[in-house]
mmCIF file of N, CA and C in Angstrom:
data_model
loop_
_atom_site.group_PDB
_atom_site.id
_atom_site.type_symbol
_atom_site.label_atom_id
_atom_site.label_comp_id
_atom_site.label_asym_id
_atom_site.label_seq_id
_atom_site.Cartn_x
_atom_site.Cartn_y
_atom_site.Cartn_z
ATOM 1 N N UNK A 807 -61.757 -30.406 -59.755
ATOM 2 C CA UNK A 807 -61.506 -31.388 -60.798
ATOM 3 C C UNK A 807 -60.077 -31.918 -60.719
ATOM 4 N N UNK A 808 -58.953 -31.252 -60.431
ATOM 5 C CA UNK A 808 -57.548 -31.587 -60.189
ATOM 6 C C UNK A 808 -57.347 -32.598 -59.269
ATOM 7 N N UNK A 809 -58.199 -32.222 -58.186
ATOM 8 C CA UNK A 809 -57.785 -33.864 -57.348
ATOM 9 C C UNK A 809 -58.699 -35.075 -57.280
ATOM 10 N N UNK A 810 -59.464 -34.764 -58.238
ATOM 11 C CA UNK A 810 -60.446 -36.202 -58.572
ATOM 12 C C UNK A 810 -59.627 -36.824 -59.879
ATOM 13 N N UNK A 811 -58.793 -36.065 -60.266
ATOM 14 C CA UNK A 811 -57.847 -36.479 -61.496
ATOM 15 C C UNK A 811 -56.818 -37.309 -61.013
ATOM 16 N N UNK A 812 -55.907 -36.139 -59.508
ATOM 17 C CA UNK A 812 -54.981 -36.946 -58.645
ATOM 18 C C UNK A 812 -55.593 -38.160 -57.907
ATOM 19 N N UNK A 813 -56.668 -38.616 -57.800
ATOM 20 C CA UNK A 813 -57.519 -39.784 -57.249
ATOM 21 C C UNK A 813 -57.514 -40.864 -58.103
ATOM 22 N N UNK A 814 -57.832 -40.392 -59.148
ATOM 23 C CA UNK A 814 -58.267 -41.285 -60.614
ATOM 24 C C UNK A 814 -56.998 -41.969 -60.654
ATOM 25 N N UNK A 815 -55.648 -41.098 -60.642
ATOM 26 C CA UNK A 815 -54.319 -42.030 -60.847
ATOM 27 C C UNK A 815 -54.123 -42.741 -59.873
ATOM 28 N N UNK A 816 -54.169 -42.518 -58.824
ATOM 29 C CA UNK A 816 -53.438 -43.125 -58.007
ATOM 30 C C UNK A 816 -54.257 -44.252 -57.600
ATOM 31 N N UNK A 817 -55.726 -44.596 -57.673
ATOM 32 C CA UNK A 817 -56.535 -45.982 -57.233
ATOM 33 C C UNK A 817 -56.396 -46.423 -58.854
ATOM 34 N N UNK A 818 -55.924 -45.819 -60.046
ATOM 35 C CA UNK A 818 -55.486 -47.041 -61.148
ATOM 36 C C UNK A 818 -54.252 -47.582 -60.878
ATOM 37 N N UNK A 819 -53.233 -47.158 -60.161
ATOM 38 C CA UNK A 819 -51.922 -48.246 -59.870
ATOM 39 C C UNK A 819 -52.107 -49.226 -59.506
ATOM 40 N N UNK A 820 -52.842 -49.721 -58.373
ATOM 41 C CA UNK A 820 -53.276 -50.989 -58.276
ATOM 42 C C UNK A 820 -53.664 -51.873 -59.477
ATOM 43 N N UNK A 821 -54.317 -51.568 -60.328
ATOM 44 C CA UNK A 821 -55.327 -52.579 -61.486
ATOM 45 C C UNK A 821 -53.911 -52.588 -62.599
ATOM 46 N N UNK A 822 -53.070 -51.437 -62.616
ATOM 47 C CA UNK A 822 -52.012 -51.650 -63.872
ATOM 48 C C UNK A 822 -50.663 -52.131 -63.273
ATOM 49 N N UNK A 823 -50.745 -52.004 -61.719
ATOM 50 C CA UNK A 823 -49.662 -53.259 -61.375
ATOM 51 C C UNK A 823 -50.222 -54.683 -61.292
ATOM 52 N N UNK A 824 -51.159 -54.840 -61.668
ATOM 53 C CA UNK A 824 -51.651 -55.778 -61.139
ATOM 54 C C UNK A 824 -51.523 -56.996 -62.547
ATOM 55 N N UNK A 825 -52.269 -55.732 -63.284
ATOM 56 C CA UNK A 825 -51.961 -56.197 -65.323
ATOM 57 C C UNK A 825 -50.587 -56.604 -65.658
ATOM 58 N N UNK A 826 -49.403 -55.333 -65.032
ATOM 59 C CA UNK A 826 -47.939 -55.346 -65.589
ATOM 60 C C UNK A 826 -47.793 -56.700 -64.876
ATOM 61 N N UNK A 827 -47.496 -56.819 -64.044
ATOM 62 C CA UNK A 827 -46.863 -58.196 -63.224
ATOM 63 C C UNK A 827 -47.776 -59.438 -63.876
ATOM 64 N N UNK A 828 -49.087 -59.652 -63.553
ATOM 65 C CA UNK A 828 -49.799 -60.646 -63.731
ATOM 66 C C UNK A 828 -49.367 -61.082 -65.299
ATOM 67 N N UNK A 829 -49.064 -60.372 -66.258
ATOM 68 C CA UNK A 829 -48.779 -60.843 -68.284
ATOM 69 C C UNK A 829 -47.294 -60.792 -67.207
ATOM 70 N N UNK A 830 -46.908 -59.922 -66.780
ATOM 71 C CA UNK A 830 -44.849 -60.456 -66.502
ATOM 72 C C UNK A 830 -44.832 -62.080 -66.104
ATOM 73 N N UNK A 831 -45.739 -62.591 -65.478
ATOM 74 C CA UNK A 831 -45.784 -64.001 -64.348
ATOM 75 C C UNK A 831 -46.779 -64.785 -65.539
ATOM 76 N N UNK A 832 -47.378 -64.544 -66.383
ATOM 77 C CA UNK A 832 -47.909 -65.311 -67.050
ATOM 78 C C UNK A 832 -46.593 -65.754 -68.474
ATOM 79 N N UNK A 833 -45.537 -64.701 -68.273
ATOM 80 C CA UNK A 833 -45.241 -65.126 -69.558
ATOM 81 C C UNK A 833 -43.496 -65.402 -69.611
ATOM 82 N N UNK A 834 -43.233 -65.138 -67.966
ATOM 83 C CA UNK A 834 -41.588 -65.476 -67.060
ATOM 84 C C UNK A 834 -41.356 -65.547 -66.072
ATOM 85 N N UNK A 835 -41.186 -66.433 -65.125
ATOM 86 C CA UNK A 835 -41.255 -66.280 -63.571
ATOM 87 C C UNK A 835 -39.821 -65.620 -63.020
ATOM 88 N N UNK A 836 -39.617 -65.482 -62.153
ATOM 89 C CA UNK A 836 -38.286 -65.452 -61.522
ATOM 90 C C UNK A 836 -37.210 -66.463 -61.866
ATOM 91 N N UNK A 837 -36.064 -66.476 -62.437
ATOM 92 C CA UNK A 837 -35.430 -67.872 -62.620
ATOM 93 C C UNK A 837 -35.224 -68.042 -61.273
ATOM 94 N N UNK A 838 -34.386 -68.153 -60.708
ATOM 95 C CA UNK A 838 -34.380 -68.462 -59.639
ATOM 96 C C UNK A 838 -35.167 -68.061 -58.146
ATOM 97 N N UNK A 839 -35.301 -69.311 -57.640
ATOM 98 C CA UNK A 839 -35.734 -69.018 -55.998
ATOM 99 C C UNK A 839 -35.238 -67.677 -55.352
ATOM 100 N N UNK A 840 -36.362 -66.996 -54.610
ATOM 101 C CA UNK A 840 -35.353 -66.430 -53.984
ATOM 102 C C UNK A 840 -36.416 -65.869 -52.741
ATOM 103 N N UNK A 841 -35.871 -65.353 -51.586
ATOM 104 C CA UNK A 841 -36.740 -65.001 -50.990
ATOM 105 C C UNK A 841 -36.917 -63.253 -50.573
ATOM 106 N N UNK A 842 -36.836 -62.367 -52.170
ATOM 107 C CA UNK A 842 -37.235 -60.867 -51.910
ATOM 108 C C UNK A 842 -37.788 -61.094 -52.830
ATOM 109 N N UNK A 843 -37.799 -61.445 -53.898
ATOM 110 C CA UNK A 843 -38.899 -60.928 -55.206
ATOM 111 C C UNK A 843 -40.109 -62.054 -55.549
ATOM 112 N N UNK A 844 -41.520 -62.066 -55.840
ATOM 113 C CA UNK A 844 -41.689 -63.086 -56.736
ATOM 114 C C UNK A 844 -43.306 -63.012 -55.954
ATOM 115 N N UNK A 845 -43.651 -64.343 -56.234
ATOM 116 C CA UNK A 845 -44.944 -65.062 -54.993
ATOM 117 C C UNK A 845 -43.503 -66.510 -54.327
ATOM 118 N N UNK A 846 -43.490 -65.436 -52.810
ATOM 119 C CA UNK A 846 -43.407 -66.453 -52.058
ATOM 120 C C UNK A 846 -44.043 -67.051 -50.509
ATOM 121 N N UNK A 847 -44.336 -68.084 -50.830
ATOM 122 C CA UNK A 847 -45.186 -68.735 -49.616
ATOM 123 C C UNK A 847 -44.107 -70.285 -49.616
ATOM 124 N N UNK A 848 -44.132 -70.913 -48.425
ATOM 125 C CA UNK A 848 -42.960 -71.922 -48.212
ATOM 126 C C UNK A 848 -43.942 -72.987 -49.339
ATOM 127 N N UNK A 849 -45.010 -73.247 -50.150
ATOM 128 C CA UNK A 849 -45.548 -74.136 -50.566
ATOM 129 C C UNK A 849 -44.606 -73.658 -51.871
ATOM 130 N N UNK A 850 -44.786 -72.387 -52.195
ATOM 131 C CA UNK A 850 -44.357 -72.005 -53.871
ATOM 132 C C UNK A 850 -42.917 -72.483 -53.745
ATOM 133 N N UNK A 851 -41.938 -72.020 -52.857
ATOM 134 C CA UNK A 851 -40.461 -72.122 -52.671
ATOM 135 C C UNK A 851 -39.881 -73.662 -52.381
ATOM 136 N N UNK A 852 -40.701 -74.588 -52.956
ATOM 137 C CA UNK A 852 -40.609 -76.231 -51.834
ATOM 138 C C UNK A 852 -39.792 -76.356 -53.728
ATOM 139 N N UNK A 853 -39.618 -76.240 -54.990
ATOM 140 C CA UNK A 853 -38.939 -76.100 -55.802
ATOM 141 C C UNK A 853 -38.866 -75.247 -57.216
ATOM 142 N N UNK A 854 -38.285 -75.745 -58.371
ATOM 143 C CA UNK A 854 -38.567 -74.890 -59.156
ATOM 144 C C UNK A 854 -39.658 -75.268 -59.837
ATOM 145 N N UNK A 855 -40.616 -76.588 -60.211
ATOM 146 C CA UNK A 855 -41.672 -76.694 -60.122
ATOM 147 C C UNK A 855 -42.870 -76.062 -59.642
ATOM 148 N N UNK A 856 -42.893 -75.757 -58.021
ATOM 149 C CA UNK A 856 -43.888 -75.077 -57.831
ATOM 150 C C UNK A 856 -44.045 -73.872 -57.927
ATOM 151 N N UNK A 857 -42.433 -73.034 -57.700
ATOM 152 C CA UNK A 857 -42.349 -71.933 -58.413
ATOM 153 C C UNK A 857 -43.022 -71.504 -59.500
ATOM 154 N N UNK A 858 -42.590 -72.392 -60.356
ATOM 155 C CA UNK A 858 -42.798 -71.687 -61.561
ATOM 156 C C UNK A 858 -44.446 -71.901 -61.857
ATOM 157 N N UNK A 859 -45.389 -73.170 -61.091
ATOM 158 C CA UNK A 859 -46.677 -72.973 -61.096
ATOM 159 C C UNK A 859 -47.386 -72.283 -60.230
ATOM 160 N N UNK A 860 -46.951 -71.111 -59.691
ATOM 161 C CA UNK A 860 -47.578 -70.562 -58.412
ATOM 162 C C UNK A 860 -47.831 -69.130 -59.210
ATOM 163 N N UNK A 861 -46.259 -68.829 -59.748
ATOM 164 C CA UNK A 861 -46.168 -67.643 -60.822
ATOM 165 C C UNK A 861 -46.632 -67.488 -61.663
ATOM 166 N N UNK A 862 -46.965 -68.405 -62.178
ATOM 167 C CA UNK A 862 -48.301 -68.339 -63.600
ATOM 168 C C UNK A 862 -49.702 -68.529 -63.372
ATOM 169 N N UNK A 863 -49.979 -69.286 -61.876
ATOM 170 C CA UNK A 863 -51.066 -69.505 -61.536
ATOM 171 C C UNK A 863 -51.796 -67.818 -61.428
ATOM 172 N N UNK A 864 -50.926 -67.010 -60.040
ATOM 173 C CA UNK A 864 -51.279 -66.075 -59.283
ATOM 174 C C UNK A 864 -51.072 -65.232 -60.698
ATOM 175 N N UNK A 865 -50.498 -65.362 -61.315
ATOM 176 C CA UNK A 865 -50.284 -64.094 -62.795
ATOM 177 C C UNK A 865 -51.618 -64.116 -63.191
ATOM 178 N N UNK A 866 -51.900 -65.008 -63.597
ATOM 179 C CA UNK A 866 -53.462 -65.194 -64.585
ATOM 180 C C UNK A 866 -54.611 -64.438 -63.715
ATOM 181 N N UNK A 867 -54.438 -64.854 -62.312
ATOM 182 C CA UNK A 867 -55.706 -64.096 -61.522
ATOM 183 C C UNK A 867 -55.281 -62.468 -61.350
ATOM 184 N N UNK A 868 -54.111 -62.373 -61.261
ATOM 185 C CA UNK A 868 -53.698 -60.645 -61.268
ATOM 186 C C UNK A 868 -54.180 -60.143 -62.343
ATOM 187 N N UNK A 869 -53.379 -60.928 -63.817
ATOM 188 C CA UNK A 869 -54.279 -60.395 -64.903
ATOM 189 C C UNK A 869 -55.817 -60.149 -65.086
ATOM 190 N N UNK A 870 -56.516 -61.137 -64.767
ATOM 191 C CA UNK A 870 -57.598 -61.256 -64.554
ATOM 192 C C UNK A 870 -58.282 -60.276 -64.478
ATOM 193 N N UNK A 871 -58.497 -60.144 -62.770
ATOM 194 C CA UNK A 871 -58.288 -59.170 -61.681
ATOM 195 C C UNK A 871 -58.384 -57.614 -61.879
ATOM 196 N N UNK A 872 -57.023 -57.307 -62.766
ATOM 197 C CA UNK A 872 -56.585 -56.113 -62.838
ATOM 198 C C UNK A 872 -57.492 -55.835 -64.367
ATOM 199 N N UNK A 873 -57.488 -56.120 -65.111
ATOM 200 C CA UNK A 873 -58.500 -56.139 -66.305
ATOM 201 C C UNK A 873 -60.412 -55.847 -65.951
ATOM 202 N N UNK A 874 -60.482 -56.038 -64.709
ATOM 203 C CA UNK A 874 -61.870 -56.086 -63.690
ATOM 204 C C UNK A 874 -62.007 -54.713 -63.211
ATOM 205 N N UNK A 875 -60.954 -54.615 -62.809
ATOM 206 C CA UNK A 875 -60.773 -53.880 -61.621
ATOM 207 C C UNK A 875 -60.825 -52.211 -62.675
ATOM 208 N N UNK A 876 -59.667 -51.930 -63.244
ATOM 209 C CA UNK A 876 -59.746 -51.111 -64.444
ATOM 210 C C UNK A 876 -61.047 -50.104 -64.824
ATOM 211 N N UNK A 877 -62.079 -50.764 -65.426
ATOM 212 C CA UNK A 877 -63.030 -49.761 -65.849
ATOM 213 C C UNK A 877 -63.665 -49.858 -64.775
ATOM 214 N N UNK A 878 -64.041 -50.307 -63.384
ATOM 215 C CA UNK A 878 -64.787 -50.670 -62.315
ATOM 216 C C UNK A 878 -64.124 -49.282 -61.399
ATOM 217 N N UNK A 879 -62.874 -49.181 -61.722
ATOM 218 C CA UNK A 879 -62.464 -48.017 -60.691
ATOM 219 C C UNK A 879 -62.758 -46.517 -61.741
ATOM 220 N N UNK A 880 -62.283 -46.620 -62.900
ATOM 221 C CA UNK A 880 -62.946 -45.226 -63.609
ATOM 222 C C UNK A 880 -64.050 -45.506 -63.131
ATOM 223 N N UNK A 881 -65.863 -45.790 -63.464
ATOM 224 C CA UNK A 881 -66.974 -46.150 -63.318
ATOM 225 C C UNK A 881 -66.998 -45.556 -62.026
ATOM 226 N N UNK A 882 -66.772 -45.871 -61.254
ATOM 227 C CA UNK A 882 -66.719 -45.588 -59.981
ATOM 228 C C UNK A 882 -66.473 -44.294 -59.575
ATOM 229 N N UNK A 883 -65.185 -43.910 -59.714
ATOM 230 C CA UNK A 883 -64.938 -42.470 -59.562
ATOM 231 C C UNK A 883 -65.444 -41.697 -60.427
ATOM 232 N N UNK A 884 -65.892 -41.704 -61.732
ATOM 233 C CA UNK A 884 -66.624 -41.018 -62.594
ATOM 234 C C UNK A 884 -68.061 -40.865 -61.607
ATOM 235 N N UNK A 885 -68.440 -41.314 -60.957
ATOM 236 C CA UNK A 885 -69.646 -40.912 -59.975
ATOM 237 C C UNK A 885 -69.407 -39.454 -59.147
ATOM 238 N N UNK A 886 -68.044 -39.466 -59.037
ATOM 239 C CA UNK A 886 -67.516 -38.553 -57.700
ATOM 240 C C UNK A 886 -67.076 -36.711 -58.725
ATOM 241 N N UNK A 887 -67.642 -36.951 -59.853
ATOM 242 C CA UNK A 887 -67.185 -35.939 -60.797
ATOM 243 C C UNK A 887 -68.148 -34.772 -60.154
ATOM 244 N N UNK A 888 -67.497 -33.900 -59.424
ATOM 245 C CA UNK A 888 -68.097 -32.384 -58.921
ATOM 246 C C UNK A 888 -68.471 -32.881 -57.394
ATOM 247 N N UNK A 889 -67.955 -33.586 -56.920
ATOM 248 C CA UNK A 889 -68.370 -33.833 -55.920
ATOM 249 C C UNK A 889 -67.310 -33.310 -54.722
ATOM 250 N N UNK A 890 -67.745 -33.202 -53.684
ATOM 251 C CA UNK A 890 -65.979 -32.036 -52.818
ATOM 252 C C UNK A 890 -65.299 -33.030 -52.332
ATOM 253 N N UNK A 891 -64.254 -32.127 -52.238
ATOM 254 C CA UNK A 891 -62.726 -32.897 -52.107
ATOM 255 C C UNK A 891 -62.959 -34.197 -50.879
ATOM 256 N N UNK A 892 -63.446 -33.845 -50.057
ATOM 257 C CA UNK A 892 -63.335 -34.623 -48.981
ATOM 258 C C UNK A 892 -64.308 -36.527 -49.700
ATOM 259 N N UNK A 893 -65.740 -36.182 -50.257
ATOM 260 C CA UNK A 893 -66.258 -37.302 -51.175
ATOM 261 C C UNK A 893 -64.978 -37.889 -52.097
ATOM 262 N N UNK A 894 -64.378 -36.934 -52.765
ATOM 263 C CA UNK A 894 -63.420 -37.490 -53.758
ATOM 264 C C UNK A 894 -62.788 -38.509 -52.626
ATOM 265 N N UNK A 895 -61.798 -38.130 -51.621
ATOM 266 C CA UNK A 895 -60.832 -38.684 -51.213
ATOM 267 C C UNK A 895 -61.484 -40.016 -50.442
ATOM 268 N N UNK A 896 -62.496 -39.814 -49.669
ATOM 269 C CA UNK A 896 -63.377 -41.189 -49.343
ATOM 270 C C UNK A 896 -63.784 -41.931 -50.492
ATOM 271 N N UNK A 897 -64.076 -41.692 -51.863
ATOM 272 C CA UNK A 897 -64.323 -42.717 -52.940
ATOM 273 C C UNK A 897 -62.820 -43.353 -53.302
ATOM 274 N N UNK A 898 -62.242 -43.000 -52.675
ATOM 275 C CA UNK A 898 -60.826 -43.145 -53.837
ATOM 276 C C UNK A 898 -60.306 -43.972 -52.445
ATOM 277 N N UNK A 899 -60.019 -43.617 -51.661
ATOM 278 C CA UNK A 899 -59.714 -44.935 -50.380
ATOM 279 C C UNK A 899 -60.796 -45.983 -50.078
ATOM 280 N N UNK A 900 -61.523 -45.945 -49.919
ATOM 281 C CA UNK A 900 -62.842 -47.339 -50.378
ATOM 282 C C UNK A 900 -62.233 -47.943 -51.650
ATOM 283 N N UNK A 901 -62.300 -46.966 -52.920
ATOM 284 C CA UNK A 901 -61.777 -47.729 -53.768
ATOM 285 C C UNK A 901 -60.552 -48.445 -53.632
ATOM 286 N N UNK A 902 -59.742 -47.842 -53.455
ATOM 287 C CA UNK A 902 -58.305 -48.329 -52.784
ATOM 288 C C UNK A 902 -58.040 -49.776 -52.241
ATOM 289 N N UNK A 903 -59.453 -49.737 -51.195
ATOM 290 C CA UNK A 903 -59.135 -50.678 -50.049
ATOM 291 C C UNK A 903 -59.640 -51.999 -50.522
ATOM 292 N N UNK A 904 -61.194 -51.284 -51.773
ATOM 293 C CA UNK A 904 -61.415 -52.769 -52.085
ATOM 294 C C UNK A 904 -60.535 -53.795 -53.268
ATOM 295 N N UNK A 905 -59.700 -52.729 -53.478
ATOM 296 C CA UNK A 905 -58.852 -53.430 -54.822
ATOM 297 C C UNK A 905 -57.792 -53.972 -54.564
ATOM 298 N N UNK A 906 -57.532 -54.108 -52.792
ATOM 299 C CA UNK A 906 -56.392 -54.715 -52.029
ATOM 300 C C UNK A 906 -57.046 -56.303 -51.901
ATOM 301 N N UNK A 907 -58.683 -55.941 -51.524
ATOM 302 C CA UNK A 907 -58.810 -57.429 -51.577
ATOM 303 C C UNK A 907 -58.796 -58.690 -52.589
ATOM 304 N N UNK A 908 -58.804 -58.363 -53.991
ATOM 305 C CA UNK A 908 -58.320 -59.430 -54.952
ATOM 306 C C UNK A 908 -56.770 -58.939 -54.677
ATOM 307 N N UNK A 909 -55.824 -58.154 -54.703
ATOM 308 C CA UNK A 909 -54.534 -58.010 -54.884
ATOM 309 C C UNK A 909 -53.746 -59.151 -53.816
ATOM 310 N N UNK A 910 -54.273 -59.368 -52.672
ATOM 311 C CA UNK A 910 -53.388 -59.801 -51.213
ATOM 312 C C UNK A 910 -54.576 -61.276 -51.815
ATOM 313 N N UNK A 911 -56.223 -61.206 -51.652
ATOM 314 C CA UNK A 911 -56.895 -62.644 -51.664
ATOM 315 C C UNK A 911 -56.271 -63.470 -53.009
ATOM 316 N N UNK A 912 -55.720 -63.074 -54.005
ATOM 317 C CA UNK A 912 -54.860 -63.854 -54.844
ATOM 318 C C UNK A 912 -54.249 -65.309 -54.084
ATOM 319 N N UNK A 913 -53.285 -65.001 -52.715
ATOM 320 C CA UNK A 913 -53.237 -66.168 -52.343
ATOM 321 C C UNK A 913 -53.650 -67.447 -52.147
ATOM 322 N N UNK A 914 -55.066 -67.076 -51.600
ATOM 323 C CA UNK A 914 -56.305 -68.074 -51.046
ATOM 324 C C UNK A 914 -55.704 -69.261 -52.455
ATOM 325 N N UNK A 915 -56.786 -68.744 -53.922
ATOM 326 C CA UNK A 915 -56.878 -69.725 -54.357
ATOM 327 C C UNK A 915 -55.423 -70.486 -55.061
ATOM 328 N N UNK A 916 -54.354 -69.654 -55.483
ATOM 329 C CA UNK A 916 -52.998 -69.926 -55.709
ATOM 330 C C UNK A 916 -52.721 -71.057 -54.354
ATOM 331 N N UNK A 917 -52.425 -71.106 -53.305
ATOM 332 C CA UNK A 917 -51.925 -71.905 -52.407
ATOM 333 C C UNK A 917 -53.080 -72.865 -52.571
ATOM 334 N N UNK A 918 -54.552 -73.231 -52.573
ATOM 335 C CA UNK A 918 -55.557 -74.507 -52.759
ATOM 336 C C UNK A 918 -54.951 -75.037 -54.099
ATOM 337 N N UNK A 919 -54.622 -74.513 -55.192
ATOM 338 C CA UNK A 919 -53.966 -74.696 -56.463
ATOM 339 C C UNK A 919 -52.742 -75.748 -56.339
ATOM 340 N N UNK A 920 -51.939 -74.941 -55.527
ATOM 341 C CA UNK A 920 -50.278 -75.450 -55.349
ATOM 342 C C UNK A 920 -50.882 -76.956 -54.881
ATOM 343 N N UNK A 921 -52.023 -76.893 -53.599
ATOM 344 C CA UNK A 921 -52.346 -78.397 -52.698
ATOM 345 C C UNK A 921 -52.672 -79.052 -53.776
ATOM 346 N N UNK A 922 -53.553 -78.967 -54.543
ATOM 347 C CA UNK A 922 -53.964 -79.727 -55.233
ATOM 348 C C UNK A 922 -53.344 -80.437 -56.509
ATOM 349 N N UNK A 923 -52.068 -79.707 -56.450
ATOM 350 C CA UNK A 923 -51.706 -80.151 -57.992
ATOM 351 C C UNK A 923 -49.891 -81.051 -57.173
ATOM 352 N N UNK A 924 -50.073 -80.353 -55.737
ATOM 353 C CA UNK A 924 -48.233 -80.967 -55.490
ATOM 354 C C UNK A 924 -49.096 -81.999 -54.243
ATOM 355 N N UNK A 925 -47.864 -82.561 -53.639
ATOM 356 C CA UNK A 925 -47.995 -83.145 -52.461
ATOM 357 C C UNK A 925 -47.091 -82.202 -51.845
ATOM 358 N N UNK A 926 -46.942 -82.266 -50.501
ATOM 359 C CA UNK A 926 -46.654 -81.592 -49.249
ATOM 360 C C UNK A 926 -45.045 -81.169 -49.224
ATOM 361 N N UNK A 927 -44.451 -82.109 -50.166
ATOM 362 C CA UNK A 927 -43.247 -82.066 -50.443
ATOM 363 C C UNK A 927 -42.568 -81.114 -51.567
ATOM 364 N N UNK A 928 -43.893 -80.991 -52.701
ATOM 365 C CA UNK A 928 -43.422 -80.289 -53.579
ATOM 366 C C UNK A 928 -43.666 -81.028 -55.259
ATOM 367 N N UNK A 929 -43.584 -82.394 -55.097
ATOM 368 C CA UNK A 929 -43.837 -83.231 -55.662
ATOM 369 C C UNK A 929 -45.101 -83.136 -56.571
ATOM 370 N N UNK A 930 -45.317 -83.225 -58.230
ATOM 371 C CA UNK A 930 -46.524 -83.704 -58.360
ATOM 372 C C UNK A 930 -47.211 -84.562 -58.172
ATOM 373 N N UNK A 931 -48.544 -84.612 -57.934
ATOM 374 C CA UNK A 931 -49.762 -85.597 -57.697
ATOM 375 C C UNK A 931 -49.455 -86.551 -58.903
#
């Protein structure tokens, strides 16, 4: 039971970083540009305009996301309750791996977002 507990925490960091940042980016971006912290892709960084719509865009789907993701990963590992260590640790990296794909696919629709709302320059439509 101890390391389906140590499992349980560690595949929820994903869904509550995902919550903390996504309400942080829904509700303050980075003031300034910069290129270590934030969402950066050369479309978001073209000014403080797209900045600041890339950061609220990609926030809302993190929030989203991480609000999804949440009881989907208890649910999940609550399956693996008495089950041996080695099941635990394969549910909990599957889980892991699939909660990377909204975390990193966030981009996809954030950058179709940025196209659609800037021109190439940075500029709104």
């Amino acid at each position: 039971m101890g390391f389906w507990i140590f499992m349980l925490l560690m595949d929820l960091i994903i869904p509550f970083t995902m919550i903390g940042f996504g309400r942080h980016f829904i509700k303050s971006t980075p003031k300034e540009i910069n290129a270590l912290s934030g969402y950066r892709t050369s479309m978001s960084m073209k000014n403080q305009d797209t900045w600041d719509f890339a950061h609220k865009y990609c926030g809302k789907i993190w929030y989203t996301c991480g609000l999804i993701l949440l009881p989907v990963t208890v649910l999940c590992l609550l399956l693996a309750i008495g089950k041996s260590i080695d099941f635990v640790g394969t549910a909990g990296g599957i889980i892991c791996g699939a909660q990377l794909i909204p975390l990193a696919g966030s981009v996809i629709p954030t950058e179709i977002a940025l196209n659609k709302i800037f021109d190439k320059n940075g500029k709104r439509r």
